[in-house]
Tab-separated table of C-alpha atoms in Angstrom:
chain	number	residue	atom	x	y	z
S	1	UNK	CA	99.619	126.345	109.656
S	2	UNK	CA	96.339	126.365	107.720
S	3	UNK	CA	98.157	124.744	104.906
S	4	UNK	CA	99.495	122.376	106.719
S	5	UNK	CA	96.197	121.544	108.919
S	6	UNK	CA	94.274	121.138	106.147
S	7	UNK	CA	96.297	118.416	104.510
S	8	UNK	CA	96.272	116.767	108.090
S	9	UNK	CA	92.247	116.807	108.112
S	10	UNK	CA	92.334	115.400	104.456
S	11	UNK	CA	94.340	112.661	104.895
S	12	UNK	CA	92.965	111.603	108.328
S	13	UNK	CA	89.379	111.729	106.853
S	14	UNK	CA	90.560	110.119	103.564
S	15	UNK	CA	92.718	107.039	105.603
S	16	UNK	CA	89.375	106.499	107.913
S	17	UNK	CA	87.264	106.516	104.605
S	18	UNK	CA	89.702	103.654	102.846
S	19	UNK	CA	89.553	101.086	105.586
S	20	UNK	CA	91.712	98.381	105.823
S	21	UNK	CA	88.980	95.845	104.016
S	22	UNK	CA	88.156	98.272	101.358
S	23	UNK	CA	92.044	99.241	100.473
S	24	UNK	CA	93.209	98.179	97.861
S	25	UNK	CA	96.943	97.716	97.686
S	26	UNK	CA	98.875	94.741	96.042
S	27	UNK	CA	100.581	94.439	99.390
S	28	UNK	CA	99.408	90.173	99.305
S	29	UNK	CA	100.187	89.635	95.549
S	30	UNK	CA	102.174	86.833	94.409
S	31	UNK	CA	104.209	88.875	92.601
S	32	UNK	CA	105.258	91.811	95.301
S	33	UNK	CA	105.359	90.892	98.930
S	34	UNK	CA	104.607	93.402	101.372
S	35	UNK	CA	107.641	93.266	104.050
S	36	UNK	CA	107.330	90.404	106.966
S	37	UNK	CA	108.052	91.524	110.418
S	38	UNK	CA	111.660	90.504	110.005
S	39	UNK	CA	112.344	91.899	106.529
S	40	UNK	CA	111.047	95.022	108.065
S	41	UNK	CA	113.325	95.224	111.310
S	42	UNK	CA	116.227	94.590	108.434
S	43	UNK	CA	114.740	97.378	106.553
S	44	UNK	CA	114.602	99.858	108.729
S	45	UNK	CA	117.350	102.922	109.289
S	46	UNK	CA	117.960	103.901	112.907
S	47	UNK	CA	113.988	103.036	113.465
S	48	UNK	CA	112.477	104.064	110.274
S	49	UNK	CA	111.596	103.039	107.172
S	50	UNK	CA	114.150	104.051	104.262
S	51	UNK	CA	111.769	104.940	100.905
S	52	UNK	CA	113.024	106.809	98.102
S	53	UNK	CA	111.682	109.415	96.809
S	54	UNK	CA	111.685	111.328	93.385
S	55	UNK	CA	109.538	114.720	93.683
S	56	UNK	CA	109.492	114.925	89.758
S	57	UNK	CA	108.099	117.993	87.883
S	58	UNK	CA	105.442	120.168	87.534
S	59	UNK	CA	103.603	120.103	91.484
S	60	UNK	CA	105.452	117.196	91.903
S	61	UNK	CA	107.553	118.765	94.492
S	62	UNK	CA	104.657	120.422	96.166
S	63	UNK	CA	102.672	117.191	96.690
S	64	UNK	CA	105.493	115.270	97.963
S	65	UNK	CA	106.064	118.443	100.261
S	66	UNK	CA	102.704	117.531	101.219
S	67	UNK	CA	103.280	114.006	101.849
S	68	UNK	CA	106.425	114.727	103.918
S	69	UNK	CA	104.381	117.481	106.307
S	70	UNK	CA	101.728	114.914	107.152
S	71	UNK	CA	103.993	111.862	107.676
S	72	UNK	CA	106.327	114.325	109.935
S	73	UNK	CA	102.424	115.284	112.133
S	74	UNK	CA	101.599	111.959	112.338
S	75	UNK	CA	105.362	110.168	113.275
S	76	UNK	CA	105.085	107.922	111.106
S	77	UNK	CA	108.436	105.750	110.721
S	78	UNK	CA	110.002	106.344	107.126
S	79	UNK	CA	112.780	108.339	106.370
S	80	UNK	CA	112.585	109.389	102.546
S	81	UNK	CA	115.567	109.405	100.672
S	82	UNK	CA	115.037	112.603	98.049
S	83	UNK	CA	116.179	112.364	94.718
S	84	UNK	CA	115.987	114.654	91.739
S	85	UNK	CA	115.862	113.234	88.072
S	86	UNK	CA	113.875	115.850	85.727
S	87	UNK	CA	114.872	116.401	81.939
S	88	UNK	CA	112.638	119.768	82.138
S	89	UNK	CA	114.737	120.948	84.823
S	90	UNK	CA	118.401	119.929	83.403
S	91	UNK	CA	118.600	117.248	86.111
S	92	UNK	CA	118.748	114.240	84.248
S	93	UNK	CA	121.983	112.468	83.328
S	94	UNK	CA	123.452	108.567	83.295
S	95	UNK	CA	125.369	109.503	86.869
S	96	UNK	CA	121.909	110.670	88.067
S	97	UNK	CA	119.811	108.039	86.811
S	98	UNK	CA	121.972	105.369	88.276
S	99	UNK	CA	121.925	107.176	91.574
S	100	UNK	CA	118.319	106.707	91.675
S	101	UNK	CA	118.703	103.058	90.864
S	102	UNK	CA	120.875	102.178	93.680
S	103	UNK	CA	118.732	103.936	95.602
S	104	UNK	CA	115.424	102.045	94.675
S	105	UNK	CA	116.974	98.578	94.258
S	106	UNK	CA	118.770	99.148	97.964
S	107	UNK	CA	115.145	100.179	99.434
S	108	UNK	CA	112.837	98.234	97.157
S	109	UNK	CA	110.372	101.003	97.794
S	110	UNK	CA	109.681	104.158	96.270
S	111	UNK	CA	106.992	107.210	96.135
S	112	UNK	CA	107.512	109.376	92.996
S	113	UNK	CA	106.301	111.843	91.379
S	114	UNK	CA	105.245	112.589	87.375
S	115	UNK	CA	108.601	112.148	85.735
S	116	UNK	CA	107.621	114.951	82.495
S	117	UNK	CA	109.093	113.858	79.166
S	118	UNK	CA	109.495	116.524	76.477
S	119	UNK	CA	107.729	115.908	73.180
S	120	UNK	CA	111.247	117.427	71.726
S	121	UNK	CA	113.282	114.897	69.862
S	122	UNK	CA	116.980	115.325	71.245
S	123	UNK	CA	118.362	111.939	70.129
S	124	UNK	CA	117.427	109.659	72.490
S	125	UNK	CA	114.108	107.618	72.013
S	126	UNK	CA	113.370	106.569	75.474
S	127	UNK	CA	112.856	109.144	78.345
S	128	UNK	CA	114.465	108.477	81.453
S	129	UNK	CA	110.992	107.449	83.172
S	130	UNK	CA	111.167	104.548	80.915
S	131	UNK	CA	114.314	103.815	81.199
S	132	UNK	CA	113.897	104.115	85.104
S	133	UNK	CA	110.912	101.608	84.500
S	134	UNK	CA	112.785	98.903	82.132
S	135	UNK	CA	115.438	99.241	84.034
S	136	UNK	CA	113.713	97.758	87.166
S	137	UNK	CA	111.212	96.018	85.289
S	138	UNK	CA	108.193	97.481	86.652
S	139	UNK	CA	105.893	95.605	84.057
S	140	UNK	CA	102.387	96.194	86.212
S	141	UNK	CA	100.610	99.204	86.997
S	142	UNK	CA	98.277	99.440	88.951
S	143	UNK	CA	95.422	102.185	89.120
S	144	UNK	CA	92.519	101.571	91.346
S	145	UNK	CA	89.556	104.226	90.366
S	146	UNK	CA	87.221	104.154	93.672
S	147	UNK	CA	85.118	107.179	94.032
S	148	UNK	CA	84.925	108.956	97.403
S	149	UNK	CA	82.432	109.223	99.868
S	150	UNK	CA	80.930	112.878	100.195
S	151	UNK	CA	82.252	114.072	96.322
S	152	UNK	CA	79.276	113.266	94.045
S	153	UNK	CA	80.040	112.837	90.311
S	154	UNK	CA	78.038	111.209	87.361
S	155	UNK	CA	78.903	108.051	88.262
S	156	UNK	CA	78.959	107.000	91.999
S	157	UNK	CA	80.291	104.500	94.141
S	158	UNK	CA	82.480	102.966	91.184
S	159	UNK	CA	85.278	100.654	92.002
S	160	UNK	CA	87.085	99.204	89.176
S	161	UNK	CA	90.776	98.439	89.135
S	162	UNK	CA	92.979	99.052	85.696
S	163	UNK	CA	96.242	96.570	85.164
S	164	UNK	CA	98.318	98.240	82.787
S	165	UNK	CA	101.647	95.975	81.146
S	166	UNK	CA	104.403	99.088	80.694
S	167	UNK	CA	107.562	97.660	80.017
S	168	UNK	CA	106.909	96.815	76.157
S	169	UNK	CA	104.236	97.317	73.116
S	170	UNK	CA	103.504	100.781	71.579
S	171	UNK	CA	105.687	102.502	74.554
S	172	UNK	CA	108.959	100.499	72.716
S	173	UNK	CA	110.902	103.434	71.783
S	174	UNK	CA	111.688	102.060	68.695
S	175	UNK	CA	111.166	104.409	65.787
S	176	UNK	CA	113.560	105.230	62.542
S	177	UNK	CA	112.721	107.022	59.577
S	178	UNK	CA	112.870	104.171	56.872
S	179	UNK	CA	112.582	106.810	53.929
S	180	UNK	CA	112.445	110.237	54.178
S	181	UNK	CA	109.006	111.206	55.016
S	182	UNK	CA	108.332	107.909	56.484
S	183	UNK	CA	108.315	106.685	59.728
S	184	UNK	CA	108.580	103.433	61.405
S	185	UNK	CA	107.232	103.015	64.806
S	186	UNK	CA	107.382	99.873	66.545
S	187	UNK	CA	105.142	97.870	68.694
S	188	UNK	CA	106.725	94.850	70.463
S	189	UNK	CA	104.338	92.376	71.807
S	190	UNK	CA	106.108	89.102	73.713
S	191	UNK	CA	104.503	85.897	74.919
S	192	UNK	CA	106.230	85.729	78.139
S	193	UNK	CA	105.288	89.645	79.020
S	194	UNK	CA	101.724	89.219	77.880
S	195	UNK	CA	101.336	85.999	80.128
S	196	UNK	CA	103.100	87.490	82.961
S	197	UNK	CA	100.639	90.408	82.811
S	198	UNK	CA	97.210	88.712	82.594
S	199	UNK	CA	98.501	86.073	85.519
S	200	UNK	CA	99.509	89.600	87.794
S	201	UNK	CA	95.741	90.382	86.501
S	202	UNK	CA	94.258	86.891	87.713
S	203	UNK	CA	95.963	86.553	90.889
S	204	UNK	CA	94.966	90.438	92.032
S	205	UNK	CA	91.541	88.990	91.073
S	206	UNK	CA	92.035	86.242	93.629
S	207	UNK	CA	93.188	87.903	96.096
S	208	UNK	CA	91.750	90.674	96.436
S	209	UNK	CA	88.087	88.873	96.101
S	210	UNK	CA	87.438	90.393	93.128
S	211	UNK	CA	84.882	88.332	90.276
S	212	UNK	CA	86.221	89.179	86.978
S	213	UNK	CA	88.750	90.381	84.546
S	214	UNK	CA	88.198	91.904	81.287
S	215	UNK	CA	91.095	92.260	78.513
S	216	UNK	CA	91.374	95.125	76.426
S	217	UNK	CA	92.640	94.868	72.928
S	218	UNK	CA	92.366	95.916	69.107
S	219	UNK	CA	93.044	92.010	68.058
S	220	UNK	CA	90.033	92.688	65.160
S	221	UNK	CA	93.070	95.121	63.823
S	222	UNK	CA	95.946	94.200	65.096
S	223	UNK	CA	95.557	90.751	64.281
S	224	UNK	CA	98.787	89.095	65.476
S	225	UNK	CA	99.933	91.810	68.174
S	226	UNK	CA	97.275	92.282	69.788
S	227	UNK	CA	96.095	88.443	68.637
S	228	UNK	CA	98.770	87.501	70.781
S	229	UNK	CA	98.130	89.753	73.887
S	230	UNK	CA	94.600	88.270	73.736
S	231	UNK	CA	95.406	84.491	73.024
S	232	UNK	CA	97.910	85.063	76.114
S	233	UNK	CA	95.045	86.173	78.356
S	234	UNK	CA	92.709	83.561	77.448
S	235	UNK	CA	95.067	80.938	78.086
S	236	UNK	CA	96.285	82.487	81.416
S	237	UNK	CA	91.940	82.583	82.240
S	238	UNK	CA	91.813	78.830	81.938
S	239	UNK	CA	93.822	78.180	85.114
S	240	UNK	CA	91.131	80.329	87.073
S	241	UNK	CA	88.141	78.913	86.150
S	242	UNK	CA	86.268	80.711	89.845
S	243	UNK	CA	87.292	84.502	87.952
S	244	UNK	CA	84.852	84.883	85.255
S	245	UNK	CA	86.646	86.400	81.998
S	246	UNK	CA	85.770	88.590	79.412
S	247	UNK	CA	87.284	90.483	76.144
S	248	UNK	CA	86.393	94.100	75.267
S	249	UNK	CA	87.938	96.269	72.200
S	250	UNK	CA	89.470	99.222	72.952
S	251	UNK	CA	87.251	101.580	71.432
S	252	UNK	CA	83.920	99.758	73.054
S	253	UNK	CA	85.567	99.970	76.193
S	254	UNK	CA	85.894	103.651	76.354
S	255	UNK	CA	82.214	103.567	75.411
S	256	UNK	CA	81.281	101.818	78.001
S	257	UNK	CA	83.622	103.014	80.652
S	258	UNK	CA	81.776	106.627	80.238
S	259	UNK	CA	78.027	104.881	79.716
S	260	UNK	CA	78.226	101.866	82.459
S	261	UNK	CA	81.337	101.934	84.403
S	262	UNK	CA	79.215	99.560	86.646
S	263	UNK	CA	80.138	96.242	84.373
S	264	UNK	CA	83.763	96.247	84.875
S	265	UNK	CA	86.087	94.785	87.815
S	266	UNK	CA	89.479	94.198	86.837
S	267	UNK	CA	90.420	95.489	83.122
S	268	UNK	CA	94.171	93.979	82.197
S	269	UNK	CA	95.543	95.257	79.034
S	270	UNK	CA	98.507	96.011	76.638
S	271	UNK	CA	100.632	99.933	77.271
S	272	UNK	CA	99.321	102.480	75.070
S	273	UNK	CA	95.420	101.585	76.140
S	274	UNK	CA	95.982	101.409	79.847
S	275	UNK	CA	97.622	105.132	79.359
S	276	UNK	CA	94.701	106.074	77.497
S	277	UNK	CA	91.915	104.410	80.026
S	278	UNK	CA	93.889	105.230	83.377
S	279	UNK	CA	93.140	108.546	82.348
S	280	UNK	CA	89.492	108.251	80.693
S	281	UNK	CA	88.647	106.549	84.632
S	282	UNK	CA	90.194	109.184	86.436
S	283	UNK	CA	87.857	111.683	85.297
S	284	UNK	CA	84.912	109.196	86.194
S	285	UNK	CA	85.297	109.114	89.942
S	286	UNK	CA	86.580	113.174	89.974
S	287	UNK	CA	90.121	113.765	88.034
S	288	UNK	CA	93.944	113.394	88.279
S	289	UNK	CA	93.911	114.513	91.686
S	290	UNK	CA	92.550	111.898	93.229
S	291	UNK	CA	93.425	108.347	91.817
S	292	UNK	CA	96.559	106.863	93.289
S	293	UNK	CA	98.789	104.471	91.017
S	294	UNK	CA	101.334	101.722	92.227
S	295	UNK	CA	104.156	100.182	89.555
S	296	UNK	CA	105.397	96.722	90.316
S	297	UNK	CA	107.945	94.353	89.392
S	298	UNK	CA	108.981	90.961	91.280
S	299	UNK	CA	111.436	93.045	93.583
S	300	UNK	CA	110.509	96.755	93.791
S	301	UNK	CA	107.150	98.326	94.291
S	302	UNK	CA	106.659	102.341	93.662
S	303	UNK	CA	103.217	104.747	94.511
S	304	UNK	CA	102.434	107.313	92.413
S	305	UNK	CA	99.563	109.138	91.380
S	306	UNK	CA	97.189	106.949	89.175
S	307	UNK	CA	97.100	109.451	86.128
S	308	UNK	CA	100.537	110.649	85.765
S	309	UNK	CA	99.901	114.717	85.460
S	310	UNK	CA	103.046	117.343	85.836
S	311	UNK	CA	100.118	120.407	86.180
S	312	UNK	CA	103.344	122.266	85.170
S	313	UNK	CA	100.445	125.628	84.185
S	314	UNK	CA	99.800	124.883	88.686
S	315	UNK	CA	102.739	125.473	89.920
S	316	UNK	CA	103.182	128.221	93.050
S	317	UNK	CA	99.423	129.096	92.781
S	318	UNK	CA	98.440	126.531	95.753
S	319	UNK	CA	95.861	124.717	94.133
S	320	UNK	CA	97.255	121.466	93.374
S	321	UNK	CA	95.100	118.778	94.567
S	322	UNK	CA	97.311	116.394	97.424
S	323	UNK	CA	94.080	113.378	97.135
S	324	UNK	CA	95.853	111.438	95.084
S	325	UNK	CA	99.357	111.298	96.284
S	326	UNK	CA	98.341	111.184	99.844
S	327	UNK	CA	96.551	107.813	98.421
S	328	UNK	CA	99.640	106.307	97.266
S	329	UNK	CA	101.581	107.341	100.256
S	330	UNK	CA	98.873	105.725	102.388
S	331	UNK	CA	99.143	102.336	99.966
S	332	UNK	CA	102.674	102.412	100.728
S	333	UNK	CA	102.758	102.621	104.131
S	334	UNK	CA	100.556	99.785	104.118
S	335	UNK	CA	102.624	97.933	101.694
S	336	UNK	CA	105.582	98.142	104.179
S	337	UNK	CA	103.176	97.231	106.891
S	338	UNK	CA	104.984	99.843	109.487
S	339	UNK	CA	102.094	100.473	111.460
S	340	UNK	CA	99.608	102.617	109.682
S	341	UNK	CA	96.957	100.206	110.212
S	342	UNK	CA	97.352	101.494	113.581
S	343	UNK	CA	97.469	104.502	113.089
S	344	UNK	CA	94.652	104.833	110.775
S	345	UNK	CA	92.426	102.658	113.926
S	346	UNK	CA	92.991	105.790	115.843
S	347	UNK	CA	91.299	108.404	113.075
S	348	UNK	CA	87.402	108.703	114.037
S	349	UNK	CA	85.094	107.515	110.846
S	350	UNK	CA	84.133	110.907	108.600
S	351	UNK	CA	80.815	111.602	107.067
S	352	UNK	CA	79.948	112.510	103.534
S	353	UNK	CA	80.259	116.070	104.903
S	354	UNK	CA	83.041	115.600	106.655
S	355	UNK	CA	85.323	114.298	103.780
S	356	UNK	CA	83.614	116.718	101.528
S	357	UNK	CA	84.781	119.555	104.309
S	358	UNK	CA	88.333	118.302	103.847
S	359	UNK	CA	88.635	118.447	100.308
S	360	UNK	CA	87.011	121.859	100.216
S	361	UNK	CA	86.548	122.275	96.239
S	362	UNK	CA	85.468	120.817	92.942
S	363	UNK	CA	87.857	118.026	91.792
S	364	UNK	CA	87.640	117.767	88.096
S	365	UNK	CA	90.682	118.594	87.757
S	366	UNK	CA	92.296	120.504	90.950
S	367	UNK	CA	91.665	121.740	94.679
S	368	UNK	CA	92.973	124.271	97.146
S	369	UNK	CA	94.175	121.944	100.220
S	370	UNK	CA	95.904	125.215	102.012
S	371	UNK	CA	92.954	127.379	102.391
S	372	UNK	CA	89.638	126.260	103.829
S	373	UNK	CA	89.339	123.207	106.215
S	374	UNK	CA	88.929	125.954	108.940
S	375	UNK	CA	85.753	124.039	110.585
S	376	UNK	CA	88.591	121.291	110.791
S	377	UNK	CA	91.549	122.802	112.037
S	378	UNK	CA	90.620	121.037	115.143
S	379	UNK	CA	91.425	117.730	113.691
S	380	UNK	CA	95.104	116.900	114.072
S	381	UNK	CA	97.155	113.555	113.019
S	382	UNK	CA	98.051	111.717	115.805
S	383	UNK	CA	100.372	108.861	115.486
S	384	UNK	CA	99.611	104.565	116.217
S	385	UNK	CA	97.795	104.721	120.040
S	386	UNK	CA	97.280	108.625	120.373
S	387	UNK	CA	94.238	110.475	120.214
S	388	UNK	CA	93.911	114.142	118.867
């Protein structure tokens, strides 16, 4: 019951915190459409909500456990669909990737956990988290690095949002060994990807009322990869003249991410860097635990944790941080439009203290969410129109 209290108390204080003009979900992009009252009705399974859900590896499973506990306190209409695809775990295979497939493209919306790929080499290139991702073309990720009220860290009240294209350049899986000794890794870089990413980048700009995009590349090295990438998001700027623009090298921008996080908005760039930076941001605003993620394509949206972790070495010891996947779940929710808004309305504003009760302990890179939160126990979930 502590356990389960103290998850309650976090994600109440953390849903109050994130109000509905301060979250930041791509629920009004061009791109991904959050359900309309009627899609929704259509959508829904004997009153609720069908999602599916992959648990993944590591605390994956415990997280999601997390997830499912608060969403059962609080009512709230989805019914999750639980699938298991883990090559760690020796369950991963074509029968069960394509069960997960069906799945997704039948419920267009998914919550999932880190996916782990082994660094072995067992014959096959591409992991099936890629191959889950190409195969629904979830080209944009989406990481939005806001720092919470009541957890102070260097850098304070930061909110900066990372666009990340994933479906092509140095995450390709196309590698040989052209001589022995030698290997060839490839890094594909397409006009029509590189456009569609910087106009995701523009319009999330737009609509989301936010003043400027930066582009992230090594074009000074990589003259015609990267040359491209960059040429693509200059010409894509042009159409929105009101969204002022700027270019940053890869290398400069980590500099400057961990110097003056202050001078970025949007940052849109190619795989391998957004990887790199979702992860260099997390630890700004207070770790892995805490930054939720969201992968779309034109069909299918799925919430994740923003810096894609296993914490295999965390398993069964009760200290994996829930912040971050409670995030996503909340984005979701409001993605589908199923009445957390409502439900949110009901949860009484936290202080600094308050929120900093809930998530009990340091954040760098973990925190107990079953132990303390005893001066909160009192502070239930309720669902849409009830009071605790």
């Amino acid at each position: 019951m502590a356990a389960l209290s103290g998850v309650r108390c976090l994600t109440r204080a953390l849903v109050a915190a994130r109000s509905p003009g301060a979250w930041r979900s791509l629920s009004t992009s061009s791109v991904v459409h959050a359900a309309s009252p009627n899609q929704a009705e259509d959508l829904r399974v004997e009153g609720a909500f069908p999602v599916t859900m992959l648990p993944g590896d590591g605390v994956g499973p415990e997280l999601m456990h997390a997830v499912k506990e608060v969403f059962k306190a609080a009512a709230v209409p989805v019914e999750f669909q639980e699938h298991h695809l883990s090559e760690v775990q020796n369950m991963a295979s074509e029968e069960k990737l394509e069960q997960v497939l069906s799945s997704m493209k039948e419920n267009k919306v998914a919550i999932i956990g880190k996916i782990h790929t082994p660094m072995e080499y067992k014959g096959e290139l591409a992991s099936y988290d890629m191959r889950l991702r190409r195969k629904l073309d979830l080209f944009a990720n989406v990481v939005h690095v806001k720092s919470l009220p009541g957890y102070k860290t260097r850098h304070n009240n930061l909110d900066l949002v990372i666009i990340r294209e994933q479906t092509e350049g140095e995450y390709s899986s196309l590698e040989h060994e052209s001589a022995r000794g030698v290997i060839e890794c490839l890094k594909i870089v397409t006009r029509t990807k590189s456009q569609r990413i910087a106009k995701f980048a523009f319009d999330y700009a737009t609509k989301k009322g936010r003043s400027k995009v930066t582009a992230v590349h090594k074009a000074n090295i990589m003259k015609l990869g990267d040359g491209l990438f960059l040429q693509c998001c200059e010409e894509v700027a042009e159409l929105y003249p009101k969204i002022k623009f700027e270019t940053m090298i890869i290398d400069n921008c980590c500099m400057q991410l961990v110097q003056n996080p202050y001078q970025f908005d949007v940052l849109v760039m190619p795989n391998l860097y957004g990887n790199i930076i979702d992860n260099l941001a997390a630890g700004l605003v207070g770790g892995a635990g805490v930054v939720p993620g969201e992968s779309y394509s034109a069909e299918y949206a799925v919430f994740e944790t923003g810096a894609r972790h296993p914490f295999a070495q965390a398993v069964g010891r009760n200290i994996a941080n829930p912040t971050a996947m409670l995030l996503s779940a909340s984005n979701m929710l409001r993605h589908l439009k199923c009445g957390l808004e409502t439900w949110a309305a009901t949860a009484p504003q936290p202080t600094s203290s308050s929120l900093s009760s809930a998530i009990c302990t340091p954040m760098g890179a973990r925190a107990l969410y079953s132990q303390p939160h005893k001066d909160h126990t009192s502070l239930q979930c309720s669902g849409p129109g009830k009071s605790p």
